[in-house]
Tab-separated table of C-alpha atoms and ligand atoms in Angstrom:
chain	number	residue	atom	x	y	z
A	1	UNK	CA	9.653	10.892	-3.707
A	2	UNK	CA	6.653	9.332	-5.505
A	3	UNK	CA	3.157	9.242	-3.971
A	4	UNK	CA	3.483	5.502	-3.437
A	5	UNK	CA	6.837	5.873	-1.624
A	6	UNK	CA	5.290	8.528	0.574
A	7	UNK	CA	2.298	6.258	1.322
A	8	UNK	CA	4.648	3.419	2.305
A	9	UNK	CA	6.648	5.711	4.597
A	10	UNK	CA	3.459	6.989	6.228
A	11	UNK	CA	2.209	3.418	6.618
A	12	UNK	CA	5.369	2.467	8.495
A	13	UNK	CA	4.706	5.292	10.978
A	14	UNK	CA	1.416	3.730	12.068
A	15	UNK	CA	1.130	3.935	15.846
A	16	UNK	CA	-1.336	3.183	18.598
A	17	UNK	CA	-3.223	6.414	17.710
A	18	UNK	CA	-3.684	5.284	14.095
A	19	UNK	CA	-5.373	2.171	15.475
A	20	UNK	CA	-8.175	4.146	17.050
A	21	UNK	CA	-8.493	7.140	14.696
A	22	UNK	CA	-10.015	7.247	11.231
A	23	UNK	CA	-7.626	9.284	9.080
A	24	UNK	CA	-5.624	9.098	5.836
A	25	UNK	CA	-3.095	6.622	7.248
A	26	UNK	CA	-4.840	4.437	9.832
A	27	UNK	CA	-4.871	0.756	10.632
A	28	UNK	CA	-7.321	-1.250	8.545
A	29	UNK	CA	-10.077	-3.685	9.431
A	30	UNK	CA	-8.809	-7.046	8.109
A	31	UNK	CA	-12.374	-8.424	7.990
A	32	UNK	CA	-15.844	-7.136	8.754
A	33	UNK	CA	-17.175	-7.494	12.274
A	34	UNK	CA	-20.783	-7.508	11.025
A	35	UNK	CA	-22.953	-10.535	10.269
A	36	UNK	CA	-23.023	-9.952	6.548
A	37	UNK	CA	-24.861	-13.157	5.623
A	38	UNK	CA	-27.884	-11.973	7.612
A	39	UNK	CA	-27.624	-8.420	6.326
A	40	UNK	CA	-27.358	-9.315	2.636
A	41	UNK	CA	-30.101	-11.966	2.841
A	42	UNK	CA	-32.506	-9.101	3.487
A	43	UNK	CA	-31.370	-6.800	0.659
A	44	UNK	CA	-31.925	-6.759	-3.107
A	45	UNK	CA	-28.605	-6.026	-4.834
A	46	UNK	CA	-29.499	-7.434	-8.245
A	47	UNK	CA	-28.078	-5.248	-11.043
A	48	UNK	CA	-27.608	-2.372	-8.597
A	49	UNK	CA	-24.903	0.277	-8.760
A	50	UNK	CA	-23.440	0.335	-5.263
A	51	UNK	CA	-21.354	2.798	-3.289
A	52	UNK	CA	-19.888	1.379	-0.094
A	53	UNK	CA	-17.492	2.392	2.601
A	54	UNK	CA	-14.406	0.253	1.974
A	55	UNK	CA	-13.340	-0.846	5.478
A	56	UNK	CA	-12.188	-4.432	5.038
A	57	UNK	CA	-13.695	-4.651	1.531
A	58	UNK	CA	-16.219	-7.250	2.687
A	59	UNK	CA	-19.285	-5.104	1.887
A	60	UNK	CA	-18.006	-4.657	-1.680
A	61	UNK	CA	-17.355	-8.393	-2.154
A	62	UNK	CA	-20.714	-9.351	-0.634
A	63	UNK	CA	-22.408	-6.838	-2.955
A	64	UNK	CA	-20.819	-8.391	-6.035
A	65	UNK	CA	-21.631	-11.890	-4.796
A	66	UNK	CA	-25.262	-10.858	-4.383
A	67	UNK	CA	-25.628	-9.607	-7.944
A	68	UNK	CA	-24.513	-5.946	-7.873
A	69	UNK	CA	-23.797	-4.496	-11.296
A	70	UNK	CA	-20.880	-2.316	-10.185
A	71	UNK	CA	-19.379	-1.311	-6.839
A	72	UNK	CA	-17.511	1.926	-6.081
A	73	UNK	CA	-15.818	2.467	-2.729
A	74	UNK	CA	-14.910	5.374	-0.469
A	75	UNK	CA	-12.866	5.591	2.697
A	76	UNK	CA	-11.114	8.365	4.580
A	77	UNK	CA	-8.301	5.844	5.132
A	78	UNK	CA	-6.158	5.571	1.997
A	79	UNK	CA	-4.746	2.266	3.250
A	80	UNK	CA	-8.213	0.709	2.902
A	81	UNK	CA	-7.769	1.174	-0.855
A	82	UNK	CA	-4.446	-0.666	-0.880
A	83	UNK	CA	-5.925	-3.375	1.328
A	84	UNK	CA	-8.886	-3.739	-1.040
A	85	UNK	CA	-6.475	-4.609	-3.873
A	86	UNK	CA	-4.661	-7.093	-1.631
A	87	UNK	CA	-8.018	-8.776	-0.983
A	88	UNK	CA	-8.811	-8.927	-4.718
A	89	UNK	CA	-5.455	-10.647	-5.389
A	90	UNK	CA	-6.006	-13.198	-2.629
A	91	UNK	CA	-9.387	-13.997	-4.187
A	92	UNK	CA	-8.000	-14.122	-7.717
A	93	UNK	CA	-4.663	-15.900	-7.240
A	94	UNK	CA	-5.162	-17.924	-4.023
A	95	UNK	CA	-8.898	-18.625	-4.584
A	96	UNK	CA	-9.559	-17.700	-0.966
A	97	UNK	CA	-11.913	-15.102	0.500
A	98	UNK	CA	-9.385	-14.134	3.196
A	99	UNK	CA	-5.622	-14.554	3.452
A	100	UNK	CA	-4.430	-17.583	5.427
A	101	UNK	CA	-3.946	-16.771	9.112
A	102	UNK	CA	-0.566	-16.782	10.809
A	103	UNK	CA	-1.668	-19.991	12.596
A	104	UNK	CA	-1.344	-21.850	9.286
A	105	UNK	CA	2.359	-21.044	9.088
A	106	UNK	CA	5.348	-22.143	11.143
A	107	UNK	CA	6.528	-18.584	11.753
A	108	UNK	CA	6.370	-14.957	10.531
A	109	UNK	CA	8.987	-15.693	7.895
A	110	UNK	CA	6.682	-18.184	6.143
A	111	UNK	CA	3.688	-15.918	6.654
A	112	UNK	CA	5.596	-13.063	4.937
A	113	UNK	CA	6.670	-15.301	2.059
A	114	UNK	CA	3.024	-16.193	1.425
A	115	UNK	CA	2.480	-12.503	0.556
A	116	UNK	CA	5.821	-12.210	-1.315
A	117	UNK	CA	4.771	-15.073	-3.622
A	118	UNK	CA	1.401	-13.409	-4.181
A	119	UNK	CA	2.989	-10.103	-5.272
A	120	UNK	CA	4.999	-11.995	-7.908
A	121	UNK	CA	1.787	-13.429	-9.378
A	122	UNK	CA	-0.006	-10.102	-9.767
A	123	UNK	CA	-0.349	-8.670	-13.248
A	124	UNK	CA	-2.015	-5.233	-12.863
A	125	UNK	CA	-4.594	-4.161	-15.426
A	126	UNK	CA	-5.271	-0.578	-14.310
A	127	UNK	CA	-3.259	2.378	-13.088
A	128	UNK	CA	-4.742	2.080	-9.576
A	129	UNK	CA	-3.920	-1.623	-9.413
A	130	UNK	CA	-0.395	-0.906	-10.660
A	131	UNK	CA	0.083	1.621	-7.852
A	132	UNK	CA	-1.294	-0.806	-5.276
A	133	UNK	CA	1.144	-3.441	-6.565
A	134	UNK	CA	4.079	-1.028	-6.254
A	135	UNK	CA	2.906	-0.098	-2.754
A	136	UNK	CA	2.798	-3.690	-1.467
A	137	UNK	CA	6.104	-4.681	-3.051
A	138	UNK	CA	7.846	-1.668	-1.525
A	139	UNK	CA	6.202	-2.208	1.863
A	140	UNK	CA	7.304	-5.851	1.705
A	141	UNK	CA	10.923	-4.825	0.997
A	142	UNK	CA	11.016	-2.174	3.712
A	143	UNK	CA	9.499	-4.530	6.294
A	144	UNK	CA	12.093	-7.186	5.410
A	145	UNK	CA	14.868	-4.663	6.080
A	146	UNK	CA	13.291	-3.369	9.296
A	147	UNK	CA	12.095	-6.646	10.840
A	148	UNK	CA	14.362	-9.124	8.998
A	149	UNK	CA	12.705	-12.546	8.629
A	150	UNK	CA	9.556	-11.463	10.456
A	151	UNK	CA	9.005	-8.856	7.735
A	152	UNK	CA	5.607	-7.934	6.333
A	153	UNK	CA	3.744	-10.670	8.227
A	154	UNK	CA	4.816	-9.187	11.541
A	155	UNK	CA	3.934	-5.645	10.430
A	156	UNK	CA	0.458	-6.714	9.290
A	157	UNK	CA	-0.354	-8.532	12.517
A	158	UNK	CA	1.126	-6.055	14.965
A	159	UNK	CA	0.595	-2.672	13.280
A	160	UNK	CA	-1.519	-2.509	10.151
A	161	UNK	CA	-4.494	-4.600	11.191
A	162	UNK	CA	-6.932	-3.384	13.793
A	163	UNK	CA	-7.674	-5.984	16.479
A	164	UNK	CA	-7.741	-9.363	14.788
A	165	UNK	CA	-11.479	-9.887	15.182
A	166	UNK	CA	-13.031	-13.265	14.528
A	167	UNK	CA	-13.731	-14.125	10.896
A	168	UNK	CA	-17.498	-14.334	11.098
A	169	UNK	CA	-18.129	-14.156	7.344
A	170	UNK	CA	-16.940	-16.228	4.449
A	171	UNK	CA	-17.799	-16.961	0.824
A	172	UNK	CA	-16.620	-20.347	-0.432
A	173	UNK	CA	-17.649	-20.190	-4.097
A	174	UNK	CA	-15.775	-17.156	-5.401
A	175	UNK	CA	-16.704	-17.571	-9.072
A	176	UNK	CA	-19.242	-14.705	-9.168
A	177	UNK	CA	-16.883	-12.276	-7.435
A	178	UNK	CA	-13.973	-13.274	-9.685
A	179	UNK	CA	-16.076	-12.738	-12.765
A	180	UNK	CA	-17.247	-9.311	-11.560
A	181	UNK	CA	-13.715	-8.246	-10.609
A	182	UNK	CA	-12.416	-9.267	-14.027
A	183	UNK	CA	-15.105	-7.331	-15.891
A	184	UNK	CA	-15.686	-4.266	-13.710
A	185	UNK	CA	-13.676	-1.278	-12.676
A	186	UNK	CA	-14.303	0.204	-9.229
A	187	UNK	CA	-13.733	3.886	-8.539
A	188	UNK	CA	-12.232	4.441	-5.115
A	189	UNK	CA	-12.721	7.813	-3.409
A	190	UNK	CA	-10.293	8.628	-0.624
A	191	UNK	CA	-12.600	11.124	1.092
A	192	UNK	CA	-14.391	12.016	4.289
A	193	UNK	CA	-18.053	11.271	3.570
A	194	UNK	CA	-19.019	13.947	6.116
A	195	UNK	CA	-16.950	16.593	4.268
A	196	UNK	CA	-18.009	19.568	2.130
A	197	UNK	CA	-16.384	18.067	-0.964
A	198	UNK	CA	-16.377	14.297	-1.331
A	199	UNK	CA	-15.381	14.345	-5.010
A	200	UNK	CA	-17.999	11.641	-5.705
A	201	UNK	CA	-19.863	12.703	-8.832
A	202	UNK	CA	-22.232	9.796	-9.537
A	203	UNK	CA	-25.548	8.635	-8.082
A	204	UNK	CA	-26.183	5.130	-6.770
A	205	UNK	CA	-28.979	2.595	-6.273
A	206	UNK	CA	-27.540	1.425	-2.950
A	207	UNK	CA	-25.168	3.077	-0.455
A	208	UNK	CA	-23.603	1.226	2.499
A	209	UNK	CA	-22.432	3.190	5.533
A	210	UNK	CA	-21.026	0.787	8.034
A	211	UNK	CA	-21.073	2.275	11.523
A	212	UNK	CA	-20.220	5.803	10.390
A	213	UNK	CA	-23.241	7.415	12.083
A	214	UNK	CA	-21.932	6.222	15.440
A	215	UNK	CA	-18.806	8.396	15.146
A	216	UNK	CA	-19.994	11.770	13.785
A	217	UNK	CA	-20.530	15.043	15.657
A	218	UNK	CA	-23.412	17.533	15.230
A	219	UNK	CA	-21.839	19.421	12.315
A	220	UNK	CA	-20.626	16.311	10.503
A	221	UNK	CA	-24.020	14.641	10.678
A	222	UNK	CA	-25.664	17.547	8.817
A	223	UNK	CA	-23.218	17.278	5.913
A	224	UNK	CA	-23.400	13.474	5.993
A	225	UNK	CA	-27.182	13.606	5.669
A	226	UNK	CA	-26.962	15.995	2.706
A	227	UNK	CA	-24.183	14.000	1.013
A	228	UNK	CA	-25.934	10.646	1.191
A	229	UNK	CA	-29.239	12.161	0.058
A	230	UNK	CA	-27.523	13.720	-2.973
A	231	UNK	CA	-25.581	10.538	-3.884
A	232	UNK	CA	-28.707	8.349	-3.812
A	233	UNK	CA	-30.989	7.815	-6.829
A	234	UNK	CA	-34.611	8.721	-6.093
A	235	UNK	CA	-35.660	5.066	-5.956
A	236	UNK	CA	-32.467	3.900	-4.251
A	237	UNK	CA	-31.775	2.949	-0.646
A	238	UNK	CA	-29.101	3.430	2.008
A	239	UNK	CA	-28.047	0.700	4.430
A	240	UNK	CA	-26.817	1.779	7.829
A	241	UNK	CA	-25.325	-1.408	9.126
A	242	UNK	CA	-24.489	-1.699	12.754
A	243	UNK	CA	-22.243	-3.606	15.011
A	244	UNK	CA	-22.223	-1.840	18.358
A	245	UNK	CA	-25.713	-0.489	18.909
A	246	UNK	CA	-28.920	0.519	17.166
A	247	UNK	CA	-29.211	3.882	15.447
A	248	UNK	CA	-30.127	6.328	18.207
A	249	UNK	CA	-33.578	7.918	18.389
A	250	UNK	CA	-31.849	11.314	18.013
A	251	UNK	CA	-30.303	10.269	14.687
A	252	UNK	CA	-33.622	8.765	13.583
A	253	UNK	CA	-35.501	11.991	14.351
A	254	UNK	CA	-32.855	14.015	12.544
A	255	UNK	CA	-33.087	11.928	9.365
A	256	UNK	CA	-36.831	11.326	9.340
A	257	UNK	CA	-37.865	14.528	7.498
A	258	UNK	CA	-36.392	13.226	4.227
A	259	UNK	CA	-35.965	9.481	4.795
A	260	UNK	CA	-38.284	6.591	5.698
A	261	UNK	CA	-36.880	3.735	7.772
A	262	UNK	CA	-37.093	-0.027	7.606
A	263	UNK	CA	-35.380	-1.946	10.371
A	264	UNK	CA	-33.755	-5.243	9.423
A	265	UNK	CA	-33.990	-8.433	11.532
A	266	UNK	CA	-32.503	-8.573	15.007
A	267	UNK	CA	-29.135	-10.257	15.524
A	268	UNK	CA	-26.905	-10.936	18.505
A	269	UNK	CA	-23.873	-8.656	18.126
A	270	UNK	CA	-20.270	-9.469	19.109
A	271	UNK	CA	-20.699	-8.029	22.589
A	272	UNK	CA	-23.800	-10.122	23.232
A	273	UNK	CA	-26.557	-7.473	22.720
A	274	UNK	CA	-29.592	-7.843	20.488
A	275	UNK	CA	-29.585	-5.151	17.783
A	276	UNK	CA	-31.003	-4.647	14.282
A	277	UNK	CA	-28.653	-6.066	11.637
A	278	UNK	CA	-29.175	-2.807	9.782
A	279	UNK	CA	-31.541	0.012	8.923
A	280	UNK	CA	-32.665	0.774	5.367
A	281	UNK	CA	-33.351	4.406	4.460
A	282	UNK	CA	-35.388	5.414	1.400
A	283	UNK	CA	-36.190	8.928	0.204
A	284	UNK	CA	-39.633	10.035	1.311
A	285	UNK	CA	-39.626	13.561	-0.111
A	286	UNK	CA	-37.467	16.086	-1.964
A	287	UNK	CA	-34.757	17.996	-0.102
A	288	UNK	CA	-35.824	21.603	0.577
B	1	SAM	C1	-16.484	2.878	10.593
B	1	SAM	S1	-15.488	1.462	10.259
B	1	SAM	C2	-16.573	0.157	10.745
B	1	SAM	C3	-16.128	-1.244	10.390
B	1	SAM	C4	-17.257	-2.135	10.031
B	1	SAM	N1	-18.113	-2.464	11.129
B	1	SAM	C5	-16.906	-3.349	9.192
B	1	SAM	O1	-17.603	-4.317	9.322
B	1	SAM	O2	-15.977	-3.264	8.356
B	1	SAM	C6	-15.473	1.278	8.522
B	1	SAM	C7	-14.565	2.214	7.756
B	1	SAM	O3	-15.133	3.523	7.761
B	1	SAM	C8	-14.120	4.449	7.509
B	1	SAM	N2	-14.626	5.748	7.928
B	1	SAM	C9	-14.962	6.159	9.181
B	1	SAM	N3	-15.424	7.424	9.158
B	1	SAM	C10	-15.399	7.825	7.849
B	1	SAM	C11	-15.761	9.036	7.170
B	1	SAM	N4	-16.243	10.073	7.842
B	1	SAM	N5	-15.622	9.094	5.826
B	1	SAM	C12	-15.115	8.042	5.136
B	1	SAM	N6	-14.751	6.876	5.712
B	1	SAM	C13	-14.888	6.761	7.048
B	1	SAM	C14	-12.957	3.926	8.347
B	1	SAM	O4	-11.727	4.425	7.871
B	1	SAM	C15	-13.106	2.411	8.194
B	1	SAM	O5	-12.249	1.921	7.191
């Protein structure tokens, strides 16, 4: 069995647990639940080399749209990598930031065909893209056998996507992103950013961690702090973007020996609380 076949089989096993856990085969975020227009308005991405958690891919696309030179991605969930390629094809071939919602179609059959047509348009230009293409075509076939006419569309809605949150972000002019995607190659690291070995061997001007601090335990946070310090250029910055709550005072105290903080403007989050749209960390002294 090839790696791609194995990934498709594991994808089809996605269960309720994979919707709440963050692991190699988990459900994916179809779109970001953060107010990215506000966040990016307050950041300078011009000509920056960016490392971002993949999630829905929105942070990567917003980075390119705001002038980033190159964007690499990491995620503990391998399916976020496949989803990232799906997003790039929807941008490139359907000229749309997101895929059309099921509401635009008469039924799941038409919704599935919308993806089937897309996969026939794709012409991969790298080994990773080739693998992603194989993955989606095989998943499409297997879903058509398993769920007949409902096929892939049904699987995406009911299994692969985490709660279909509202689409609160959008980019209408996709020309900058298309140009960057055509001329750049993104490395994707399927790793735990709190692990001993991330496999990431470059340094970056900007690093985005979306909500990861909210989920780590006492041991993980120590390695996370070391990893992000090491991956950041001396004059670079890290963005901890939030959706649920502000960074806790405990986390702030823990990070403050090596990082300075700048809190970004207050927003109303999805559950109706006022929180900072993000926190920017810069290095204040050398790691000892
Ligand atoms: C934490 S979720 C938050 C979603 C976010 N608010 C958004 O707007 O997309 C983002 C992604 O982080 C990934 N993730 C969580 N913990 C991780 C870790 N320790 N290392 C690498 N990726 C992680 C998840 O798999 C998920 O795809």
